[in-house]
Amino acid sequence: MSGLESLKSLTVKSPSIWGPSNRVPWTDVCIALSKASRDASKYARLKYALEYNWRDEILRILYGLALKTKWHKSITRKKLVTIVNLALDESLSPAVCPKCNGRKEVRVYDSIYKCDVCLGVGTRSMSDSARARYIFGTNANSARMNYLRHVKYDYFNTLIISIQEWEMELHRAFRKMR
């Protein structure tokens, strides 16, 4: 078990501290988690330890970051809450490619081909039109254009970047844990 997988030691279903185990002791996990910032630590507990009571706190943090950004005047506070929910949901979902199951390759008989759905990455991200439907709630092409014009830049450069910084911080904190 390596890195962020060791956060499983904090879950309720972790093995007994008295018996033999291949898991990292929960005390070591807590020490490594203390090396990360508070926000990154809360995010890790939500994503990896599945402690859903941190979800509202992470949403508040992301909403505060979103309020500091100057959004287009057509983006209301209600839509901003929806955008923050989308960013968190997108970061928490595994987004594994449905065709190759994250293996990056597809085996057909005796041949191995690069997956054409995820282009050999192993993950599949949400499309711009799906994000527009989530935020604006319509299927029209105008919703996609509104998303591209007024939301996409700030969405990726404020919210998604903050979440990726938390992930990188957690990777640095848990790098040497095996």
PDB file of C-alpha atoms in Angstrom:
ATOM      1  CA  MET A   1       0.000   0.000   0.000  1.00  0.00           C
ATOM      2  CA  SER A   2       1.446   3.351  -0.896  1.00  0.00           C
ATOM      3  CA  GLY A   3       0.834   7.023  -0.583  1.00  0.00           C
ATOM      4  CA  LEU A   4      -2.727   8.232  -0.443  1.00  0.00           C
ATOM      5  CA  GLU A   5      -4.076   4.682  -0.192  1.00  0.00           C
ATOM      6  CA  SER A   6      -2.748   4.637   3.366  1.00  0.00           C
ATOM      7  CA  LEU A   7      -5.552   7.047   4.308  1.00  0.00           C
ATOM      8  CA  LYS A   8      -7.748   3.950   4.394  1.00  0.00           C
ATOM      9  CA  SER A   9      -6.222   3.333   7.826  1.00  0.00           C
ATOM     10  CA  LEU A  10      -8.412   6.147   9.144  1.00  0.00           C
ATOM     11  CA  THR A  11     -11.667   4.528   8.061  1.00  0.00           C
ATOM     12  CA  VAL A  12     -13.986   2.612  10.355  1.00  0.00           C
ATOM     13  CA  LYS A  13     -13.334  -0.659   8.552  1.00  0.00           C
ATOM     14  CA  SER A  14      -9.601  -0.525   9.128  1.00  0.00           C
ATOM     15  CA  PRO A  15      -8.121  -3.627  10.735  1.00  0.00           C
ATOM     16  CA  SER A  16      -7.493  -3.864  14.435  1.00  0.00           C
ATOM     17  CA  ILE A  17      -4.454  -2.074  15.781  1.00  0.00           C
ATOM     18  CA  TRP A  18      -3.560  -5.226  17.736  1.00  0.00           C
ATOM     19  CA  GLY A  19      -3.400  -7.698  14.876  1.00  0.00           C
ATOM     20  CA  PRO A  20      -0.859  -8.024  12.073  1.00  0.00           C
ATOM     21  CA  SER A  21      -1.600  -5.918   9.074  1.00  0.00           C
ATOM     22  CA  ASN A  22       0.019  -4.732   5.884  1.00  0.00           C
ATOM     23  CA  ARG A  23      -1.492  -1.283   6.360  1.00  0.00           C
ATOM     24  CA  VAL A  24       0.431   1.713   7.585  1.00  0.00           C
ATOM     25  CA  PRO A  25      -0.440   2.452  11.225  1.00  0.00           C
ATOM     26  CA  TRP A  26      -3.083   5.135  11.624  1.00  0.00           C
ATOM     27  CA  THR A  27      -0.709   7.212  13.769  1.00  0.00           C
ATOM     28  CA  ASP A  28       1.755   7.461  10.876  1.00  0.00           C
ATOM     29  CA  VAL A  29      -1.073   8.457   8.557  1.00  0.00           C
ATOM     30  CA  CYS A  30      -2.151  11.222  10.951  1.00  0.00           C
ATOM     31  CA  ILE A  31       1.413  12.529  11.175  1.00  0.00           C
ATOM     32  CA  ALA A  32       1.715  12.619   7.376  1.00  0.00           C
ATOM     33  CA  LEU A  33      -1.690  14.292   7.111  1.00  0.00           C
ATOM     34  CA  SER A  34      -0.572  17.003   9.517  1.00  0.00           C
ATOM     35  CA  LYS A  35       2.161  17.987   7.034  1.00  0.00           C
ATOM     36  CA  ALA A  36      -0.519  19.141   4.585  1.00  0.00           C
ATOM     37  CA  SER A  37      -2.544  22.328   4.953  1.00  0.00           C
ATOM     38  CA  ARG A  38      -5.896  22.264   6.729  1.00  0.00           C
ATOM     39  CA  ASP A  39      -7.830  22.558   3.486  1.00  0.00           C
ATOM     40  CA  ALA A  40      -5.860  19.769   1.816  1.00  0.00           C
ATOM     41  CA  SER A  41      -6.268  17.608   4.903  1.00  0.00           C
ATOM     42  CA  LYS A  42     -10.040  18.089   4.909  1.00  0.00           C
ATOM     43  CA  TYR A  43     -10.173  17.311   1.193  1.00  0.00           C
ATOM     44  CA  ALA A  44      -8.134  14.124   1.738  1.00  0.00           C
ATOM     45  CA  ARG A  45     -10.445  12.968   4.490  1.00  0.00           C
ATOM     46  CA  LEU A  46     -13.420  13.547   2.189  1.00  0.00           C
ATOM     47  CA  LYS A  47     -11.966  11.904  -0.915  1.00  0.00           C
ATOM     48  CA  TYR A  48      -9.805   9.085   0.386  1.00  0.00           C
ATOM     49  CA  ALA A  49     -11.157   8.282   3.854  1.00  0.00           C
ATOM     50  CA  LEU A  50     -14.760   8.768   2.660  1.00  0.00           C
ATOM     51  CA  GLU A  51     -15.686  11.023   5.559  1.00  0.00           C
ATOM     52  CA  TYR A  52     -18.608  12.810   3.940  1.00  0.00           C
ATOM     53  CA  ASN A  53     -19.122  15.125   6.893  1.00  0.00           C
ATOM     54  CA  TRP A  54     -16.268  17.238   5.434  1.00  0.00           C
ATOM     55  CA  ARG A  55     -18.177  17.881   2.180  1.00  0.00           C
ATOM     56  CA  ASP A  56     -19.968  21.033   3.401  1.00  0.00           C
ATOM     57  CA  GLU A  57     -16.721  22.450   4.767  1.00  0.00           C
ATOM     58  CA  ILE A  58     -14.898  21.871   1.469  1.00  0.00           C
ATOM     59  CA  LEU A  59     -17.823  23.426  -0.412  1.00  0.00           C
ATOM     60  CA  ARG A  60     -17.581  26.512   1.845  1.00  0.00           C
ATOM     61  CA  ILE A  61     -13.847  26.797   1.159  1.00  0.00           C
ATOM     62  CA  LEU A  62     -14.337  26.493  -2.604  1.00  0.00           C
ATOM     63  CA  TYR A  63     -17.262  28.937  -2.513  1.00  0.00           C
ATOM     64  CA  GLY A  64     -15.036  31.457  -0.719  1.00  0.00           C
ATOM     65  CA  LEU A  65     -12.415  31.041  -3.451  1.00  0.00           C
ATOM     66  CA  ALA A  66     -15.091  31.442  -6.111  1.00  0.00           C
ATOM     67  CA  LEU A  67     -16.402  34.653  -4.513  1.00  0.00           C
ATOM     68  CA  LYS A  68     -12.928  36.204  -4.683  1.00  0.00           C
ATOM     69  CA  THR A  69     -12.928  35.700  -8.454  1.00  0.00           C
ATOM     70  CA  LYS A  70     -14.604  38.258 -10.696  1.00  0.00           C
ATOM     71  CA  TRP A  71     -17.210  36.236 -12.590  1.00  0.00           C
ATOM     72  CA  HIS A  72     -19.340  37.525 -15.441  1.00  0.00           C
ATOM     73  CA  LYS A  73     -22.433  39.471 -14.339  1.00  0.00           C
ATOM     74  CA  SER A  74     -24.721  36.744 -15.718  1.00  0.00           C
ATOM     75  CA  ILE A  75     -23.410  34.274 -13.103  1.00  0.00           C
ATOM     76  CA  THR A  76     -25.694  34.540 -10.078  1.00  0.00           C
ATOM     77  CA  ARG A  77     -24.840  33.274  -6.604  1.00  0.00           C
ATOM     78  CA  LYS A  78     -27.147  30.311  -7.144  1.00  0.00           C
ATOM     79  CA  LYS A  79     -25.266  29.353 -10.303  1.00  0.00           C
ATOM     80  CA  LEU A  80     -21.993  29.905  -8.458  1.00  0.00           C
ATOM     81  CA  VAL A  81     -23.064  27.336  -5.853  1.00  0.00           C
ATOM     82  CA  THR A  82     -23.856  24.939  -8.694  1.00  0.00           C
ATOM     83  CA  ILE A  83     -20.434  25.589 -10.252  1.00  0.00           C
ATOM     84  CA  VAL A  84     -18.680  24.889  -6.944  1.00  0.00           C
ATOM     85  CA  ASN A  85     -20.697  21.665  -6.517  1.00  0.00           C
ATOM     86  CA  LEU A  86     -19.715  20.619 -10.026  1.00  0.00           C
ATOM     87  CA  ALA A  87     -16.012  21.245  -9.339  1.00  0.00           C
ATOM     88  CA  LEU A  88     -16.094  19.172  -6.166  1.00  0.00           C
ATOM     89  CA  ASP A  89     -18.150  16.364  -7.707  1.00  0.00           C
ATOM     90  CA  GLU A  90     -15.837  16.246 -10.710  1.00  0.00           C
ATOM     91  CA  SER A  91     -12.758  15.996  -8.505  1.00  0.00           C
ATOM     92  CA  LEU A  92     -14.242  13.317  -6.239  1.00  0.00           C
ATOM     93  CA  SER A  93     -15.440  11.022  -9.007  1.00  0.00           C
ATOM     94  CA  PRO A  94     -12.861   8.565 -10.298  1.00  0.00           C
ATOM     95  CA  ALA A  95     -13.634   9.349 -13.966  1.00  0.00           C
ATOM     96  CA  VAL A  96     -12.256   6.006 -15.098  1.00  0.00           C
ATOM     97  CA  CYS A  97     -12.568   5.400 -18.813  1.00  0.00           C
ATOM     98  CA  PRO A  98     -15.560   3.105 -19.468  1.00  0.00           C
ATOM     99  CA  LYS A  99     -13.906   1.315 -22.385  1.00  0.00           C
ATOM    100  CA  CYS A 100     -10.473   0.408 -20.995  1.00  0.00           C
ATOM    101  CA  ASN A 101     -11.281   0.617 -17.243  1.00  0.00           C
ATOM    102  CA  GLY A 102      -8.295   2.903 -16.688  1.00  0.00           C
ATOM    103  CA  ARG A 103      -5.772   0.512 -18.245  1.00  0.00           C
ATOM    104  CA  LYS A 104      -5.044   2.916 -21.129  1.00  0.00           C
ATOM    105  CA  GLU A 105      -5.039   0.024 -23.590  1.00  0.00           C
ATOM    106  CA  VAL A 106      -7.662  -2.242 -25.098  1.00  0.00           C
ATOM    107  CA  ARG A 107      -6.946  -5.873 -25.870  1.00  0.00           C
ATOM    108  CA  VAL A 108      -8.627  -7.294 -28.961  1.00  0.00           C
ATOM    109  CA  TYR A 109      -7.806 -10.970 -29.420  1.00  0.00           C
ATOM    110  CA  ASP A 110      -3.993 -11.067 -29.379  1.00  0.00           C
ATOM    111  CA  SER A 111      -3.431  -7.381 -30.182  1.00  0.00           C
ATOM    112  CA  ILE A 112      -3.162  -4.427 -27.819  1.00  0.00           C
ATOM    113  CA  TYR A 113      -4.403  -1.028 -28.984  1.00  0.00           C
ATOM    114  CA  LYS A 114      -4.353   2.388 -27.399  1.00  0.00           C
ATOM    115  CA  CYS A 115      -7.835   3.245 -26.116  1.00  0.00           C
ATOM    116  CA  ASP A 116      -9.639   5.550 -28.536  1.00  0.00           C
ATOM    117  CA  VAL A 117     -12.117   6.863 -25.941  1.00  0.00           C
ATOM    118  CA  CYS A 118      -9.607   8.272 -23.444  1.00  0.00           C
ATOM    119  CA  LEU A 119      -6.761   8.542 -25.998  1.00  0.00           C
ATOM    120  CA  GLY A 120      -4.501   6.407 -23.830  1.00  0.00           C
ATOM    121  CA  VAL A 121      -4.856   8.468 -20.658  1.00  0.00           C
ATOM    122  CA  GLY A 122      -7.031   6.081 -18.653  1.00  0.00           C
ATOM    123  CA  THR A 123      -9.455   8.725 -17.450  1.00  0.00           C
ATOM    124  CA  ARG A 124     -12.342  10.408 -19.151  1.00  0.00           C
ATOM    125  CA  SER A 125     -13.263  13.934 -18.202  1.00  0.00           C
ATOM    126  CA  MET A 126     -16.651  15.552 -18.463  1.00  0.00           C
ATOM    127  CA  SER A 127     -17.370  17.352 -21.734  1.00  0.00           C
ATOM    128  CA  ASP A 128     -18.037  21.087 -21.945  1.00  0.00           C
ATOM    129  CA  SER A 129     -21.624  20.480 -23.030  1.00  0.00           C
ATOM    130  CA  ALA A 130     -22.220  18.196 -20.023  1.00  0.00           C
ATOM    131  CA  ARG A 131     -20.820  20.858 -17.684  1.00  0.00           C
ATOM    132  CA  ALA A 132     -23.050  23.480 -19.338  1.00  0.00           C
ATOM    133  CA  ARG A 133     -26.128  21.264 -18.863  1.00  0.00           C
ATOM    134  CA  TYR A 134     -25.195  20.782 -15.200  1.00  0.00           C
ATOM    135  CA  ILE A 135     -24.798  24.519 -14.567  1.00  0.00           C
ATOM    136  CA  PHE A 136     -27.499  26.053 -16.752  1.00  0.00           C
ATOM    137  CA  GLY A 137     -29.919  23.120 -16.780  1.00  0.00           C
ATOM    138  CA  THR A 138     -30.786  23.286 -20.452  1.00  0.00           C
ATOM    139  CA  ASN A 139     -29.818  21.295 -23.486  1.00  0.00           C
ATOM    140  CA  ALA A 140     -29.524  24.265 -25.807  1.00  0.00           C
ATOM    141  CA  ASN A 141     -26.356  25.243 -27.608  1.00  0.00           C
ATOM    142  CA  SER A 142     -26.634  28.682 -25.964  1.00  0.00           C
ATOM    143  CA  ALA A 143     -25.948  27.096 -22.570  1.00  0.00           C
ATOM    144  CA  ARG A 144     -22.718  25.658 -23.932  1.00  0.00           C
ATOM    145  CA  MET A 145     -21.736  29.010 -25.389  1.00  0.00           C
ATOM    146  CA  ASN A 146     -22.499  30.749 -22.062  1.00  0.00           C
ATOM    147  CA  TYR A 147     -20.345  28.167 -20.311  1.00  0.00           C
ATOM    148  CA  LEU A 148     -17.476  28.663 -22.751  1.00  0.00           C
ATOM    149  CA  ARG A 149     -17.689  32.468 -22.607  1.00  0.00           C
ATOM    150  CA  HIS A 150     -18.417  33.134 -18.944  1.00  0.00           C
ATOM    151  CA  VAL A 151     -17.524  30.103 -16.836  1.00  0.00           C
ATOM    152  CA  LYS A 152     -14.832  27.850 -18.267  1.00  0.00           C
ATOM    153  CA  TYR A 153     -11.779  30.068 -17.729  1.00  0.00           C
ATOM    154  CA  ASP A 154     -12.561  30.900 -14.092  1.00  0.00           C
ATOM    155  CA  TYR A 155     -13.768  27.353 -13.404  1.00  0.00           C
ATOM    156  CA  PHE A 156     -10.453  25.818 -14.395  1.00  0.00           C
ATOM    157  CA  ASN A 157      -8.156  28.618 -13.230  1.00  0.00           C
ATOM    158  CA  THR A 158      -9.725  29.066  -9.792  1.00  0.00           C
ATOM    159  CA  LEU A 159     -11.624  26.024  -8.581  1.00  0.00           C
ATOM    160  CA  ILE A 160      -9.990  23.105 -10.360  1.00  0.00           C
ATOM    161  CA  ILE A 161      -6.499  24.538  -9.842  1.00  0.00           C
ATOM    162  CA  SER A 162      -7.135  24.859  -6.092  1.00  0.00           C
ATOM    163  CA  ILE A 163      -8.247  21.242  -5.901  1.00  0.00           C
ATOM    164  CA  GLN A 164      -5.234  20.118  -7.924  1.00  0.00           C
ATOM    165  CA  GLU A 165      -2.953  22.060  -5.563  1.00  0.00           C
ATOM    166  CA  TRP A 166      -4.499  20.157  -2.632  1.00  0.00           C
ATOM    167  CA  GLU A 167      -3.877  16.870  -4.461  1.00  0.00           C
ATOM    168  CA  MET A 168      -0.225  17.777  -5.139  1.00  0.00           C
ATOM    169  CA  GLU A 169       0.237  18.829  -1.523  1.00  0.00           C
ATOM    170  CA  LEU A 170      -1.141  15.486  -0.378  1.00  0.00           C
ATOM    171  CA  HIS A 171       1.124  13.610  -2.771  1.00  0.00           C
ATOM    172  CA  ARG A 172       4.129  15.460  -1.325  1.00  0.00           C
ATOM    173  CA  ALA A 173       3.024  14.729   2.248  1.00  0.00           C
ATOM    174  CA  PHE A 174       2.467  11.013   1.585  1.00  0.00           C
ATOM    175  CA  ARG A 175       5.343  10.510  -0.856  1.00  0.00           C
ATOM    176  CA  LYS A 176       7.599   8.511   1.452  1.00  0.00           C
ATOM    177  CA  MET A 177       4.872   6.433   3.039  1.00  0.00           C
ATOM    178  CA  ARG A 178       4.914   2.805   1.950  1.00  0.00           C
TER     179      ARG A 178
END
